Each structure stands twice: as C-alpha cells, then as structure tokens.
mmCIF file of C-alpha atoms and ligand atoms in Angstrom:
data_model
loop_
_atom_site.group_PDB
_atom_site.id
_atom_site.type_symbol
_atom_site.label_atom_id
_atom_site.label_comp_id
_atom_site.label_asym_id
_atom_site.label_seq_id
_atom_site.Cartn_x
_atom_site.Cartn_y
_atom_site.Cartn_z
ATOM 1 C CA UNK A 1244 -1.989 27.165 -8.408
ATOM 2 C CA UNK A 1245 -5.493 25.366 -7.875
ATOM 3 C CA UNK A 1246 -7.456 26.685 -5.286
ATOM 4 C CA UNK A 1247 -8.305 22.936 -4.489
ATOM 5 C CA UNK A 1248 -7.086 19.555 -3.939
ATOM 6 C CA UNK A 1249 -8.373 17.530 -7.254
ATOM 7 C CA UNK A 1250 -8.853 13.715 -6.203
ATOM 8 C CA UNK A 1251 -9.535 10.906 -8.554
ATOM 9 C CA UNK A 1252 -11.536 8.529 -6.273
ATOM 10 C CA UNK A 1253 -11.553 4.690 -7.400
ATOM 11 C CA UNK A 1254 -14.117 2.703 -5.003
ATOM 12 C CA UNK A 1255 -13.212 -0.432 -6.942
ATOM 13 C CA UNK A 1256 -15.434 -3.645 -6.093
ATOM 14 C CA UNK A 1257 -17.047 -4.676 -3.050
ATOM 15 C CA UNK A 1258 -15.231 -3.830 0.374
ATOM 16 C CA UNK A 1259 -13.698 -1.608 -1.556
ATOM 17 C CA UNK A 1260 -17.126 0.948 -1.914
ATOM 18 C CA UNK A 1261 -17.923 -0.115 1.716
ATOM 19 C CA UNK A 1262 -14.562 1.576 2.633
ATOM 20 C CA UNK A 1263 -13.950 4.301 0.622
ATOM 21 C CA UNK A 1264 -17.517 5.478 1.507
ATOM 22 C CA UNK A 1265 -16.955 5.601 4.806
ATOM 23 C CA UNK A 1266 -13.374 7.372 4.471
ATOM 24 C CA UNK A 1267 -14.908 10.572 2.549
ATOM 25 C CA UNK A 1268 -17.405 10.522 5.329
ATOM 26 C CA UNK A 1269 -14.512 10.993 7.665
ATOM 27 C CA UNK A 1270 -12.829 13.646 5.215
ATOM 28 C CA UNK A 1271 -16.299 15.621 5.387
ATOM 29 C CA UNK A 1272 -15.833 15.921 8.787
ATOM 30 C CA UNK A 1273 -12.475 16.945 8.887
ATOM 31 C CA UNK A 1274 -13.022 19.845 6.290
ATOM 32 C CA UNK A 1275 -12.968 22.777 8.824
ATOM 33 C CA UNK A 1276 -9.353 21.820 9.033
ATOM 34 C CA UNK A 1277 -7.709 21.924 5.320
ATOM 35 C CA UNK A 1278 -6.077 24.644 4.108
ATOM 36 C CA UNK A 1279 -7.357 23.773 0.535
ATOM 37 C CA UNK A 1280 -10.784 22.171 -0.031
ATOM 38 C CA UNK A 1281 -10.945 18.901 -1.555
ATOM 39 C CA UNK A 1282 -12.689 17.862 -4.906
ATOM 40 C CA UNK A 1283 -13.450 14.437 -4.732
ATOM 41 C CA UNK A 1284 -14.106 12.740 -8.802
ATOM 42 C CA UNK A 1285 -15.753 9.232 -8.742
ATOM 43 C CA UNK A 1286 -14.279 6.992 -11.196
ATOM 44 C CA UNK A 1287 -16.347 3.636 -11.071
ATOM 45 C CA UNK A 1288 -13.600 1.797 -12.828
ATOM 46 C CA UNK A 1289 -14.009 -1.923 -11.383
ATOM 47 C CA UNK A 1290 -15.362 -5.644 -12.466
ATOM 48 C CA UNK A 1291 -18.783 -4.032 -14.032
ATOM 49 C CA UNK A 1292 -16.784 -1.226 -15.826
ATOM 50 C CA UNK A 1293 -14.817 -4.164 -17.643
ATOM 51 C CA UNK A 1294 -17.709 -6.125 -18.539
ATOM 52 C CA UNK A 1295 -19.874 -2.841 -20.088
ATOM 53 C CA UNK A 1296 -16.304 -2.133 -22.042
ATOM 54 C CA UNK A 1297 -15.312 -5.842 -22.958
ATOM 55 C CA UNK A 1298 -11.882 -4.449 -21.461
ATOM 56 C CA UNK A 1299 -8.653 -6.426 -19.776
ATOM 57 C CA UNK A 1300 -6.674 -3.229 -18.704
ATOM 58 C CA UNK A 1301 -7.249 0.083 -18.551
ATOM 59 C CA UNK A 1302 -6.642 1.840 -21.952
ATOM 60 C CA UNK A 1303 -5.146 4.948 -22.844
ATOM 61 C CA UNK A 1304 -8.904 7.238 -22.145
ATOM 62 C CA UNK A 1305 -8.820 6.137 -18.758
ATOM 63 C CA UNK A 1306 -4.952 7.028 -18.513
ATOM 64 C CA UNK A 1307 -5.592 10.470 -19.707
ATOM 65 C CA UNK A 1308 -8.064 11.017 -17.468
ATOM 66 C CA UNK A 1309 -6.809 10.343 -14.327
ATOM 67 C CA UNK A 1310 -3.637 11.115 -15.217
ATOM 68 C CA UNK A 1311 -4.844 15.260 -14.386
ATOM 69 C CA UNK A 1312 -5.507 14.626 -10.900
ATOM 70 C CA UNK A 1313 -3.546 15.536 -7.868
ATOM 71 C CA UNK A 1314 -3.578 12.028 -6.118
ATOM 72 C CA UNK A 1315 -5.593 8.928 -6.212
ATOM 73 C CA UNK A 1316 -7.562 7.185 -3.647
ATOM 74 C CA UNK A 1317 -8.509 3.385 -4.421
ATOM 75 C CA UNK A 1318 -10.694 1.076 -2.311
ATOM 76 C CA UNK A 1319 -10.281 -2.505 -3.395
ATOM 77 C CA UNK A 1320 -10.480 -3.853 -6.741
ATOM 78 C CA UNK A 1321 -12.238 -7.538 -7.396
ATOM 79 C CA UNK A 1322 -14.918 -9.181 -7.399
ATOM 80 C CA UNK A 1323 -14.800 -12.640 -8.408
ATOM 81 C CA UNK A 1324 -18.332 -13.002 -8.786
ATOM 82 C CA UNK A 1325 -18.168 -11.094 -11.840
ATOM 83 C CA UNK A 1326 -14.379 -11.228 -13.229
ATOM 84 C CA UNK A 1327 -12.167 -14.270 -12.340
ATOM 85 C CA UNK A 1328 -9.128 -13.491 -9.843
ATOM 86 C CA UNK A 1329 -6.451 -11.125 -11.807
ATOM 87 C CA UNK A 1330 -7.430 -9.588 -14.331
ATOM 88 C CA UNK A 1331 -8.633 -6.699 -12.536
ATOM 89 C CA UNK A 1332 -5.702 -6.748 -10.385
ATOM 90 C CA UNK A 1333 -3.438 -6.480 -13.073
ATOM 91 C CA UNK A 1334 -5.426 -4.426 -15.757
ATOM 92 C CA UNK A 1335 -6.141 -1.676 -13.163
ATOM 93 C CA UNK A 1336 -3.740 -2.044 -9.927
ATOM 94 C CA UNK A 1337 -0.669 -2.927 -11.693
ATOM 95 C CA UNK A 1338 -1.292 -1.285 -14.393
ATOM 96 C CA UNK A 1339 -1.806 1.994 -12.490
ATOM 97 C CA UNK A 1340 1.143 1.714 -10.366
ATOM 98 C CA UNK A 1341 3.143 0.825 -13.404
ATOM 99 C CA UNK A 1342 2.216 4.081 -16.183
ATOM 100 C CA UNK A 1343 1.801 6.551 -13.612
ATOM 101 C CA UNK A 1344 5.743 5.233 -12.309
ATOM 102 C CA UNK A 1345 4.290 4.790 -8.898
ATOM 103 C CA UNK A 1346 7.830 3.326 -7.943
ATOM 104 C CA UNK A 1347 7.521 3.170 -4.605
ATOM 105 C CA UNK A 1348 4.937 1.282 -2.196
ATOM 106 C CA UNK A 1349 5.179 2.900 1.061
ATOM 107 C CA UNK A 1350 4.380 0.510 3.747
ATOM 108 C CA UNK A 1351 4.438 1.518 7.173
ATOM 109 C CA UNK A 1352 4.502 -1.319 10.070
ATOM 110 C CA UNK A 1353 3.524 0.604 13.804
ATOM 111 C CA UNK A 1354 1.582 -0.705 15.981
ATOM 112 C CA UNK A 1355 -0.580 1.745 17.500
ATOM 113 C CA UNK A 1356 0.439 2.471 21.159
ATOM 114 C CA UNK A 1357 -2.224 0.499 23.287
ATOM 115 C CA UNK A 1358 -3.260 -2.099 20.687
ATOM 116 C CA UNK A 1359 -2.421 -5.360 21.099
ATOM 117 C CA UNK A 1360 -0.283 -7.015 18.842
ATOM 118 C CA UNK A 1361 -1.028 -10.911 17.634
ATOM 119 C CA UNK A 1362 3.223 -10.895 19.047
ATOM 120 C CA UNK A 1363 2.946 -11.371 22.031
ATOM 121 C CA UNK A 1364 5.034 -9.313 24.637
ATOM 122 C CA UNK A 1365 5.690 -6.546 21.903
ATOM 123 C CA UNK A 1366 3.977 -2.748 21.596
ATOM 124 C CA UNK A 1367 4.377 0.457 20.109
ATOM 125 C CA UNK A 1368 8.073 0.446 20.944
ATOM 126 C CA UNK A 1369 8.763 -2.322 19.578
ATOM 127 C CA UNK A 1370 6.491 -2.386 16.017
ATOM 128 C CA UNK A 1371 7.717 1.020 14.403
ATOM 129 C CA UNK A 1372 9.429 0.506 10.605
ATOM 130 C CA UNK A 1373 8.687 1.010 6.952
ATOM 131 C CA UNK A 1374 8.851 -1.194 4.246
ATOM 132 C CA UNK A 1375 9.509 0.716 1.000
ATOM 133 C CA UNK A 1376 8.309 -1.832 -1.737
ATOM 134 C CA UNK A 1377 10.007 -1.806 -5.106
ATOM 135 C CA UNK A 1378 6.490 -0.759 -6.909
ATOM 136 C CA UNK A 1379 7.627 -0.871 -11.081
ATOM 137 C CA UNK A 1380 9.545 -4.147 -11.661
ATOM 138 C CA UNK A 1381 10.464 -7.657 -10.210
ATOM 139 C CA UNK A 1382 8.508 -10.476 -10.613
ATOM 140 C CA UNK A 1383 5.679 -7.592 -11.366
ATOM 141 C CA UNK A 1384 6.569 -7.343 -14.763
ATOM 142 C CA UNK A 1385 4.530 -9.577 -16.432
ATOM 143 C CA UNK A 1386 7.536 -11.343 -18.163
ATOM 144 C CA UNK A 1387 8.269 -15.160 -18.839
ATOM 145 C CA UNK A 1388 6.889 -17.647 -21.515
ATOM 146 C CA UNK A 1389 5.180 -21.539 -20.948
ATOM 147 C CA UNK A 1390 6.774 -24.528 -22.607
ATOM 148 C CA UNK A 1391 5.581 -27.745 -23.567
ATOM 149 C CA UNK A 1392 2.288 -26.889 -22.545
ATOM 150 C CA UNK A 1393 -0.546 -29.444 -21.483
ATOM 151 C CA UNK A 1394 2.374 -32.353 -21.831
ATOM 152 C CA UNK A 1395 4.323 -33.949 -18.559
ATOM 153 C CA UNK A 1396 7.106 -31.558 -19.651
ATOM 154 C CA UNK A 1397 5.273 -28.579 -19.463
ATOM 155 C CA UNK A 1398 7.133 -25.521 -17.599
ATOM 156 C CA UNK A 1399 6.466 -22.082 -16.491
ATOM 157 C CA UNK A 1400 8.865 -19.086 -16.432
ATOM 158 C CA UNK A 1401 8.453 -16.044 -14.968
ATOM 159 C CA UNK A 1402 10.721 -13.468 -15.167
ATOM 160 C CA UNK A 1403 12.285 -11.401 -12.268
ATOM 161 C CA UNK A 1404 13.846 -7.787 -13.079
ATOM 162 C CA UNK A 1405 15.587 -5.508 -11.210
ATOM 163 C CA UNK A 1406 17.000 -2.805 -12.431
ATOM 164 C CA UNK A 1407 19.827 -0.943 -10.941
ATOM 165 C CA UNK A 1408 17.953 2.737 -11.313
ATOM 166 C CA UNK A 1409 14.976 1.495 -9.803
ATOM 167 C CA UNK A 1410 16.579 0.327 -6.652
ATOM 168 C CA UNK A 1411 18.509 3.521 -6.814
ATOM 169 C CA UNK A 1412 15.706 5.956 -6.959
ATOM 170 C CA UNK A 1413 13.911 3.582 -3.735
ATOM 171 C CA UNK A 1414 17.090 3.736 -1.905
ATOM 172 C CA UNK A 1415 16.956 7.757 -2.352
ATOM 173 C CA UNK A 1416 13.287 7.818 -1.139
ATOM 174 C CA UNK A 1417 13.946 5.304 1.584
ATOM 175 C CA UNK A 1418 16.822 7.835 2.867
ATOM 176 C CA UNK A 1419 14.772 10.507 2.991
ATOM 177 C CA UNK A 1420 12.247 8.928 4.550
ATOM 178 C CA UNK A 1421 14.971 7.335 7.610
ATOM 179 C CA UNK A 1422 15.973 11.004 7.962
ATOM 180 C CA UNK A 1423 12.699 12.217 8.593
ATOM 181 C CA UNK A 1424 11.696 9.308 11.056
ATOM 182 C CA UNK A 1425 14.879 10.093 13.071
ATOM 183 C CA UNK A 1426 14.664 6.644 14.626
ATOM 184 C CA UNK A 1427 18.142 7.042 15.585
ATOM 185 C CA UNK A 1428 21.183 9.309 14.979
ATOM 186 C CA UNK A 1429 22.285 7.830 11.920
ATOM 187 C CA UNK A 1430 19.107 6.226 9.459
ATOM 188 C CA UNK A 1431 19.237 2.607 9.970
ATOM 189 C CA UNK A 1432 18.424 1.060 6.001
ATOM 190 C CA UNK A 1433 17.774 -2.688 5.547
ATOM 191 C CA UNK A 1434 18.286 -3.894 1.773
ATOM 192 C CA UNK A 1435 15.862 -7.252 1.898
ATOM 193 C CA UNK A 1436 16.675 -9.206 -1.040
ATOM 194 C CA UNK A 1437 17.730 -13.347 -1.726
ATOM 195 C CA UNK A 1438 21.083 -12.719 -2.794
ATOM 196 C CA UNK A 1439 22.323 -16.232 -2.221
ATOM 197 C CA UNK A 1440 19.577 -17.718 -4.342
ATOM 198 C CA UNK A 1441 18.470 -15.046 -7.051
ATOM 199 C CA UNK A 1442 21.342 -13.912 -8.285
ATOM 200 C CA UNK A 1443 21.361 -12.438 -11.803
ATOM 201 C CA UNK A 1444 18.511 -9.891 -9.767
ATOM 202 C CA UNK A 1445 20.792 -9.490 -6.905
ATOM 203 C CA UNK A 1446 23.177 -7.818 -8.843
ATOM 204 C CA UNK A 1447 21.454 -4.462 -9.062
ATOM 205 C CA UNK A 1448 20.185 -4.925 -5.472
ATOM 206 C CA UNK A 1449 24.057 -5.629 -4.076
ATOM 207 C CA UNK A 1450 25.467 -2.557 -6.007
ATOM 208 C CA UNK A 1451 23.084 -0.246 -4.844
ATOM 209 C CA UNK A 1452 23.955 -1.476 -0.677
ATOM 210 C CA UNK A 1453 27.381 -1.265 -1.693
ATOM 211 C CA UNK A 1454 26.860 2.142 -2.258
ATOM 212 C CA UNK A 1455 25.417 3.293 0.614
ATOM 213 C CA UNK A 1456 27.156 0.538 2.888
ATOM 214 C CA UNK A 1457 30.328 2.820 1.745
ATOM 215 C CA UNK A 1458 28.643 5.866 3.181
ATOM 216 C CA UNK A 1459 29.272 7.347 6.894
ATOM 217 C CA UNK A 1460 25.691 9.434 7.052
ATOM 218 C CA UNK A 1461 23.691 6.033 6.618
ATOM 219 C CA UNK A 1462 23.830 3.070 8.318
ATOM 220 C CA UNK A 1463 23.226 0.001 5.772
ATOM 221 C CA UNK A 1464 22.545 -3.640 6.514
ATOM 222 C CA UNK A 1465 21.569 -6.628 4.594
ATOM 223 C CA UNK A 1466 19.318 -9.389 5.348
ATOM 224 C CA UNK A 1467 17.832 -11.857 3.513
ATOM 225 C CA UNK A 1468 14.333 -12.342 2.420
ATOM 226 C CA UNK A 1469 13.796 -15.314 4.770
ATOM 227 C CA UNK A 1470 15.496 -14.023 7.295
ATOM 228 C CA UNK A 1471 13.543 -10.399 7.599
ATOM 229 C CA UNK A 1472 10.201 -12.321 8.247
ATOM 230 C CA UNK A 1473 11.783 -13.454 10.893
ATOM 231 C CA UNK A 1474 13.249 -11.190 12.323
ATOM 232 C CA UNK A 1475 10.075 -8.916 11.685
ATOM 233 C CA UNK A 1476 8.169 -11.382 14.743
ATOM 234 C CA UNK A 1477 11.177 -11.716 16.945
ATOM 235 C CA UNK A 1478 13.035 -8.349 16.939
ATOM 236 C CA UNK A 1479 10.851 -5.758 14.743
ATOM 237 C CA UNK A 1480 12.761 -3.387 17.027
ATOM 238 C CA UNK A 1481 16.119 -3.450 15.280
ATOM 239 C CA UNK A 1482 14.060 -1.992 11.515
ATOM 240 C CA UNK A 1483 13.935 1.647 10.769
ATOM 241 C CA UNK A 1484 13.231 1.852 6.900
ATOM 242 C CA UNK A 1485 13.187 -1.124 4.877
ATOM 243 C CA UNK A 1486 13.506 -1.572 1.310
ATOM 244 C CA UNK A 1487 12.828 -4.514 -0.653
ATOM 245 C CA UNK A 1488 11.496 -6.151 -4.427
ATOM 246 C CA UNK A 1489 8.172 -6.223 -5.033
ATOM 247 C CA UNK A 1490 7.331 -9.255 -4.376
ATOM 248 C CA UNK A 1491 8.793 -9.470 -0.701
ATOM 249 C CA UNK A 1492 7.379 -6.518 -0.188
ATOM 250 C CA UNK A 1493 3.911 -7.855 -1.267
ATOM 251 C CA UNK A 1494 4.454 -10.804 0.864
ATOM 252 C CA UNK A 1495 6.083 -8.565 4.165
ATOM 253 C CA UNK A 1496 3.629 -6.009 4.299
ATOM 254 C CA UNK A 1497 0.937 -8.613 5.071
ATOM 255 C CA UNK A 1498 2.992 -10.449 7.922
ATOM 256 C CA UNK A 1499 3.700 -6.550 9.044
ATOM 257 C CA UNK A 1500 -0.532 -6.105 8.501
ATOM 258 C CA UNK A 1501 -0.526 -9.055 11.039
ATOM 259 C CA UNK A 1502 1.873 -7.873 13.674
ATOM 260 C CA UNK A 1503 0.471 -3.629 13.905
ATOM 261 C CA UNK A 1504 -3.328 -4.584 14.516
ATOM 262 C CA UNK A 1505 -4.466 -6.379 11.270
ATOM 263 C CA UNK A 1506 -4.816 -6.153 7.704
ATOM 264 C CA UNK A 1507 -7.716 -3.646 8.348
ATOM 265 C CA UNK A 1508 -5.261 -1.263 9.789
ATOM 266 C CA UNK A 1509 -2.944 -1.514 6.800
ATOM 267 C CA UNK A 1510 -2.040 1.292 5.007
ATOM 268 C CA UNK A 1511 -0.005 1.968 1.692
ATOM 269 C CA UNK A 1512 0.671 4.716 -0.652
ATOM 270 C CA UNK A 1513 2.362 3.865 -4.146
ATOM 271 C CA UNK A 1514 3.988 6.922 -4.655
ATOM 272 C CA UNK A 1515 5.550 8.994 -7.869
ATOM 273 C CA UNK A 1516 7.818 11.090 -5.805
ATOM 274 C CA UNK A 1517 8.728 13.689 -8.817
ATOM 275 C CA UNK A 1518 4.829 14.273 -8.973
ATOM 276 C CA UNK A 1519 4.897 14.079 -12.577
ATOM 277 C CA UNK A 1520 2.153 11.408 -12.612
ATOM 278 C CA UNK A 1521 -0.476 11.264 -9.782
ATOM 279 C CA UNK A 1522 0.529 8.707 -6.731
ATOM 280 C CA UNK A 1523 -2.444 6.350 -5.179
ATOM 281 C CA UNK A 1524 -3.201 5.706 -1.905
ATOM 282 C CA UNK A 1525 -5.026 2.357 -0.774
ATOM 283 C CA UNK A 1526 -5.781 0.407 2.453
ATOM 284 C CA UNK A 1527 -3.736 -3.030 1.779
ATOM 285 C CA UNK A 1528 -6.442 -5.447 0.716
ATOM 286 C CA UNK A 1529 -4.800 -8.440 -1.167
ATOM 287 C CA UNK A 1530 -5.833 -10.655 1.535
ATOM 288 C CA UNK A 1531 -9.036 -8.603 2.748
ATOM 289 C CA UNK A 1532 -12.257 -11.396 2.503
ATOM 290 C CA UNK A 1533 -15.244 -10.342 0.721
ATOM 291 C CA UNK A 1534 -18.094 -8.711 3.046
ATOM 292 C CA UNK A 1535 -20.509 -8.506 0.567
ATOM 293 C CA UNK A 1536 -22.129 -11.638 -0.190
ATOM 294 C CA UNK A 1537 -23.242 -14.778 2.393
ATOM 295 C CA UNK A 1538 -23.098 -18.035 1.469
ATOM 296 C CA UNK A 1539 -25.244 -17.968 -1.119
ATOM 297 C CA UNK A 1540 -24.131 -15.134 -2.680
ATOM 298 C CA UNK A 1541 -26.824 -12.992 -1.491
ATOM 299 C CA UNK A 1542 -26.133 -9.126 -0.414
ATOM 300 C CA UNK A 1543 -26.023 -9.147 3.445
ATOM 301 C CA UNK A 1544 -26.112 -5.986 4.385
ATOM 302 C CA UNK A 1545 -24.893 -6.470 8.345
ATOM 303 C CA UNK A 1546 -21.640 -8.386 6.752
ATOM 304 C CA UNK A 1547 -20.992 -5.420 5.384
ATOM 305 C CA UNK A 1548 -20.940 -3.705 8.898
ATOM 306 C CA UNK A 1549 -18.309 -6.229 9.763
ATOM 307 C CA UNK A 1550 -15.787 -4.307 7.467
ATOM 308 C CA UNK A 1551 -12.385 -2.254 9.485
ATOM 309 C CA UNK A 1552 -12.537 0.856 7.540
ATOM 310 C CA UNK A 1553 -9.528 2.462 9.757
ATOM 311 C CA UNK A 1554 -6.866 1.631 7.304
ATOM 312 C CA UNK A 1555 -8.936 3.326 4.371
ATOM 313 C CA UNK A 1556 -8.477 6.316 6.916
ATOM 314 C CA UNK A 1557 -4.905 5.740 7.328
ATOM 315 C CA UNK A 1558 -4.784 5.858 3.554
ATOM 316 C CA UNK A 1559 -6.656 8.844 2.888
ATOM 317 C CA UNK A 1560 -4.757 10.735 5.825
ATOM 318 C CA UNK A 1561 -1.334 9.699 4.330
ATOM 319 C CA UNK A 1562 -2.771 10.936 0.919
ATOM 320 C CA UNK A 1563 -3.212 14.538 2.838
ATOM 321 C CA UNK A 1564 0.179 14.510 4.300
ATOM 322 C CA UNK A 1565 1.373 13.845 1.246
ATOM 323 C CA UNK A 1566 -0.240 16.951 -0.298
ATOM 324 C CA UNK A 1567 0.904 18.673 3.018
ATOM 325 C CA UNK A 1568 -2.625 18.887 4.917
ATOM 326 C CA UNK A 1569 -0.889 17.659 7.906
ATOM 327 C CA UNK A 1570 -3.754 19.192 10.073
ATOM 328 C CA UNK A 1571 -6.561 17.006 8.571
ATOM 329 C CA UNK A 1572 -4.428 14.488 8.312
ATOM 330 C CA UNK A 1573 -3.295 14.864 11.407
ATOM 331 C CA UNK A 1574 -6.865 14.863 12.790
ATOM 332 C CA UNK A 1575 -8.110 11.594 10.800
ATOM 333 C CA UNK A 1576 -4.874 9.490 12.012
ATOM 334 C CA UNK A 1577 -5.801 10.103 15.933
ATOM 335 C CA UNK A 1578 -9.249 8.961 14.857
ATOM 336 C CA UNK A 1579 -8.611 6.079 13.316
ATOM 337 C CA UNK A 1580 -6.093 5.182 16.544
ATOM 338 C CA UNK A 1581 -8.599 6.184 18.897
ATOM 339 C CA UNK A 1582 -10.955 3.670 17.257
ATOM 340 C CA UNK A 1583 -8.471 1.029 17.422
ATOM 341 C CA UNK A 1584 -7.420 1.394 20.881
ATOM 342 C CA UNK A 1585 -10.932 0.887 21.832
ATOM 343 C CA UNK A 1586 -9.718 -2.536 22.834
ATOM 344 C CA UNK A 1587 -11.814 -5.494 22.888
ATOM 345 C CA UNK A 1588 -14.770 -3.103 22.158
ATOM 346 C CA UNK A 1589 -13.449 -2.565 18.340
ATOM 347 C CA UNK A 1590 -13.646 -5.637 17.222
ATOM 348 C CA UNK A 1591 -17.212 -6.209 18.203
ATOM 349 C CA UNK A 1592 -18.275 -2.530 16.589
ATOM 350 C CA UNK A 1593 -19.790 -2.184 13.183
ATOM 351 C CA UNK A 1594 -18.547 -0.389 9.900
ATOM 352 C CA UNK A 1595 -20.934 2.701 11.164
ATOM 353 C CA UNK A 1596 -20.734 2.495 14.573
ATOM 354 C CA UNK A 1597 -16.602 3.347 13.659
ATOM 355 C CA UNK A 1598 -16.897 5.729 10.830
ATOM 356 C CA UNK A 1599 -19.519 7.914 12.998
ATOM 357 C CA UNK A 1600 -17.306 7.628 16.248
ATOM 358 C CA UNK A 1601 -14.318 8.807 13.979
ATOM 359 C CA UNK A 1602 -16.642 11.214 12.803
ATOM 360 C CA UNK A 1603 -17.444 13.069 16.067
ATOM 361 C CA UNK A 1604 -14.024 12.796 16.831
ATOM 362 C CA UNK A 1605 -12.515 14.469 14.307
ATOM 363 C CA UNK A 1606 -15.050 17.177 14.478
ATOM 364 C CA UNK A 1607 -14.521 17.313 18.266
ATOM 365 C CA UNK A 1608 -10.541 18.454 17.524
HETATM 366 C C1 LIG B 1455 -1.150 -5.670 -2.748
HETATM 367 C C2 LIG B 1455 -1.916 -6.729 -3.472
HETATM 368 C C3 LIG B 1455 -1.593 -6.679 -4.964
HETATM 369 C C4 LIG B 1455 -0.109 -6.935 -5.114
HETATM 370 C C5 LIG B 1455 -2.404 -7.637 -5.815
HETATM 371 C C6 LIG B 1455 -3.883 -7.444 -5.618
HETATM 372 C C7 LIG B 1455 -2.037 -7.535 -7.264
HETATM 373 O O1 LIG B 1455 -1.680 -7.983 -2.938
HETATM 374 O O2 LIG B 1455 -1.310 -4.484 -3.062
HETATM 375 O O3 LIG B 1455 -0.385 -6.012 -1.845
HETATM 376 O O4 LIG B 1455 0.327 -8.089 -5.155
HETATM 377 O O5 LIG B 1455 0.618 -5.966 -5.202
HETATM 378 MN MN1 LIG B 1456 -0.479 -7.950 -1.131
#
C-alpha cells in the first residue's frame, strides 16, 4: 500500500487556478489531521495546453498519466479568450468523466444550517437530498448527424442513450448512498426521467424503477423531469437520493446550486465506484462567470478576490472522504460552513480574506 495519497491536480483556466489555489492552501492547513499525507501533482492541462499541442481532446499520454493517480481534483476548465466555448469542455471534462467510467456525478443539495436560502421560508431541514447524475451516456454522448445543412431544411439530431446497465449500476450507488444518509427508515429513491415524452430512453430508465419499485427495503418513486424542478423549490423536503440522466442532472444541480447557498457552494464528485480508474472531484462551475478579466479584458486582480472558493473546499473534502480521511475532511467541511454562515458578512469578504479564515479555522480544530 502507498504510504501517501497520490493526487492529480487539474487547475484548469481562470477561476479555476484562483480556486484550486486556495483549496490546497486549506489542505496545508489541515495536514496535522490525515492519516496519510497527500502528494499533490500539477497537471496544467487547460486552453494554453491545447494551443502549445494543437490538441481537441486529451489523447492517450495524458490518459496514461493520470490514469495512476488515486483521485483527481479539477478547478474549472475554459477560457474563452483563448479557446471558443466547448472544446475544452468536451476534450477534457467529458472526456475525463467518460474513459476513466466516472459513471456517477454525485451532487449533493443541503443547505447549510443558518444560511439563507434564495427559497424563501425554507432551511437546513428542508434543503437536504442528492442528485446522483447519470455521468457516461445520455445526450452526453456526442451522437447525432446534421442534414440539409446551410439550406431552410437544415436539421440537427442529437442522440439520447440510456442504457439499461448504466442506470443499473447508478441505481446501486444511489442505494447505497440512501442507506447511508438514513433520511428515513426505508431509503426514499426518486427516478427523474421524461417518460411521457422520451420514450425509446425511458425504456431502460422504467425497467430499472420497476425493479426496485418491486422491492420492500427501498422505497421508489417517479417523477418527471419537469415536475422535480418543481418540486425541488416548493417541497425539497420530500427528496432523499435522486437519480437522474445526465442532462437533468446538469440542468438540476444548478437550480439545487441556487436553492443551498449558490453555485459557489456547489460541490460534485464524478465518481468510478470500483476504483479501477481514478474519480474527480470539482466545485460545479458550468455557470460560474469569469473573475479574471474586466471589461477590457485586462487582469484585475481584486475581481479575482470576488471568487467563493468554499465549494472548491467542499470538493476537495468530499475527495478525502472518499479516500476515507474523514478527519480532514471532516475539518475542511465545518470551515467552509463556518465561512458561509458568516451571513451578510460573506458575501462582502474577499477570496483571501475566506481561504485564510478557513485556514485558522481548520488549524484551530
Ligand atoms: C457541469 C458542466 C458541464 C456539464 C459542462 C461544462 C460540459 O455544466 O459539470 O455541470 O454539462 O456537465
Ligand atoms: Mn452544469
């Protein structure tokens, strides 16, 4: 067995560095309380890596490299100053979650007990679920074909697949997960899909809830895509784990950003549960703005200081539980809450007035 914890560290592009440096600041601190010390690798695989390489995914050298780490910790990929929107998404993002068979995107929604929530009249008791995001396949897949291109007639297709294993495998994970959140005696397990509409993709979706709606240790409902979001503002209460395609899961996790605090307090892991291939942990970012630049795309170094990094924390302290540092991990959750619940104050305090208060705090532990 390794004597340490080997981490591939992606910083990505922009906000990205501004939070991942300010994470393994926080992880520094919390060192006196790991069982295993951590090697952190830097991987500066992002919009200038691309350019240097001429490259539109990451190839099989990269693969094989990361590929012999423990875990993986990403900031935020893009930067489309240098690399128009997508390619970097889907060349290193996708493509990571994809050949390391990341299949699920864990997603949790809780609001932090004493921070507000933009719903108003709802708290910590009532903003506690997880979305388990189909990671591999749906509309993900890069599948579908253009017709008649550039005339009136032209037409887009894009291909949606499901597969019944996949959904399989997420239900199992999803279980385990409901069992360990002991919510309530028996794991409540929402299936989110668009049965009535989609439904050559429903098909592997509606066998898998049969399945489990036929078991007594599990209690299974369905809802509808529509529906969930929702039900996600007026009863959030009712969800224990959730499990839905990717792309309602993309789309759900930012509404859940929303309602626990913000996307800055957003946290995700896409995770390999057989540990064959590394899993990656990342604050949710699709919707993050860029803190970089001012209008005239000039560094500004106090935008930067406008940056949340408390759901990079979240991310790296999910990451340790994950490798079962639950002390450290333990011990950079409470200071990322504790830095939240510092309401109104938070939102006025800068990027380093937050990673050195969760700094002392952790320390102080
Ligand atoms: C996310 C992001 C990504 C996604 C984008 C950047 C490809 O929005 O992680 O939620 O759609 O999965
Ligand atoms: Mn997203």
């Amino acid at each position: 067995m390794e004597t340490y914890h080997n981490i591939a560290v992606l910083p990505g592009d922009l906000n990205g560095i501004t939070v991942t440096e300010a994470a393994l600041k926080v992880v520094k601190a919390a060192e006196g309380k790991l069982i295993k010390p951590i090697k952190h690798t830097r991987f500066d695989y992002n919009a200038d890596y691309f350019l240097k390489h001429d490259m539109k995914e990451l190839g099989p050298k990269e693969l094989d490299e990361l590929k012999k780490y423990d875990q993986i910790f990403l900031g935020a990929i893009g930067d489309p100053t240098k690399i128009k929107p997508g390619i970097l998404e889907v060349g290193i993002l996708l493509k990571l979650r994809q050949a390391f068979d990341q299949y699920v995107n864990l997603r949790p929604v809780i609001l932090p007990d004493g921070v507000p929530s933009v719903v108003v009249g709802k708290t910590s008791k009532d903003i506690n679920f997880e979305i388990c995001r189909e990671n591999s396949e749906g509309f993900y897949v890069d599948a579908g074909w253009i017709e008649k291109k550039g005339t009136d007639e032209e037409a887009g297709y894009q291909i949606m697949k499901c597969t019944y294993k996949s959904v399989k495998k997420l239900a199992e994970f999803g279980f385990k997960r409901a069992v360990e959140r002991k919510k309530s005696d028996k794991p409540v397990m929402h299936f989110v899909f668009k049965t009535n509409v989609l439904t050559y993709a429903a098909y592997p979706w509606q066998r898998v809830f049969e399945e489990y709606k036929n078991r007594d240790d599990v209690d299974a409902r369905y809802m509808h895509i529509d529906n969930f979001l929702m039900q996600m503002l007026i009863n959030p209460k009712q969800f224990d784990v959730v499990l839905t395609e990717n792309m309602f899961g993309d789309i759900a996790t930012d509404v859940g950003a929303v309602i626990q605090g913000g996307i800055g307090t957003a946290v995700s892991g896409n995770i390999n549960p057989t540990g064959i291939f590394p899993s990656m942990f990342e604050p949710i970012h699709g919707t993050a703005p860029d803190k970089w630049y001012d209008s005239d795309g000039k560094y500004d170094a106090s935008l930067v200081q406008q940056v949340k990094p408390e759901a990079a924390f979240l991310s790296y302290a999910m990451m340790l539980e994950q490798v079962g540092e639950t002390k450290a991990a333990e011990a950079i959750k409470k200071a990322a809450l504790a830095n939240l619940r510092d309401y109104p104050q938070y939102k006025e305090k800068t990027l380093d007035q937050l990673t050195d208060a969760a700094c002392v705090y952790v320390k102080n532990l």
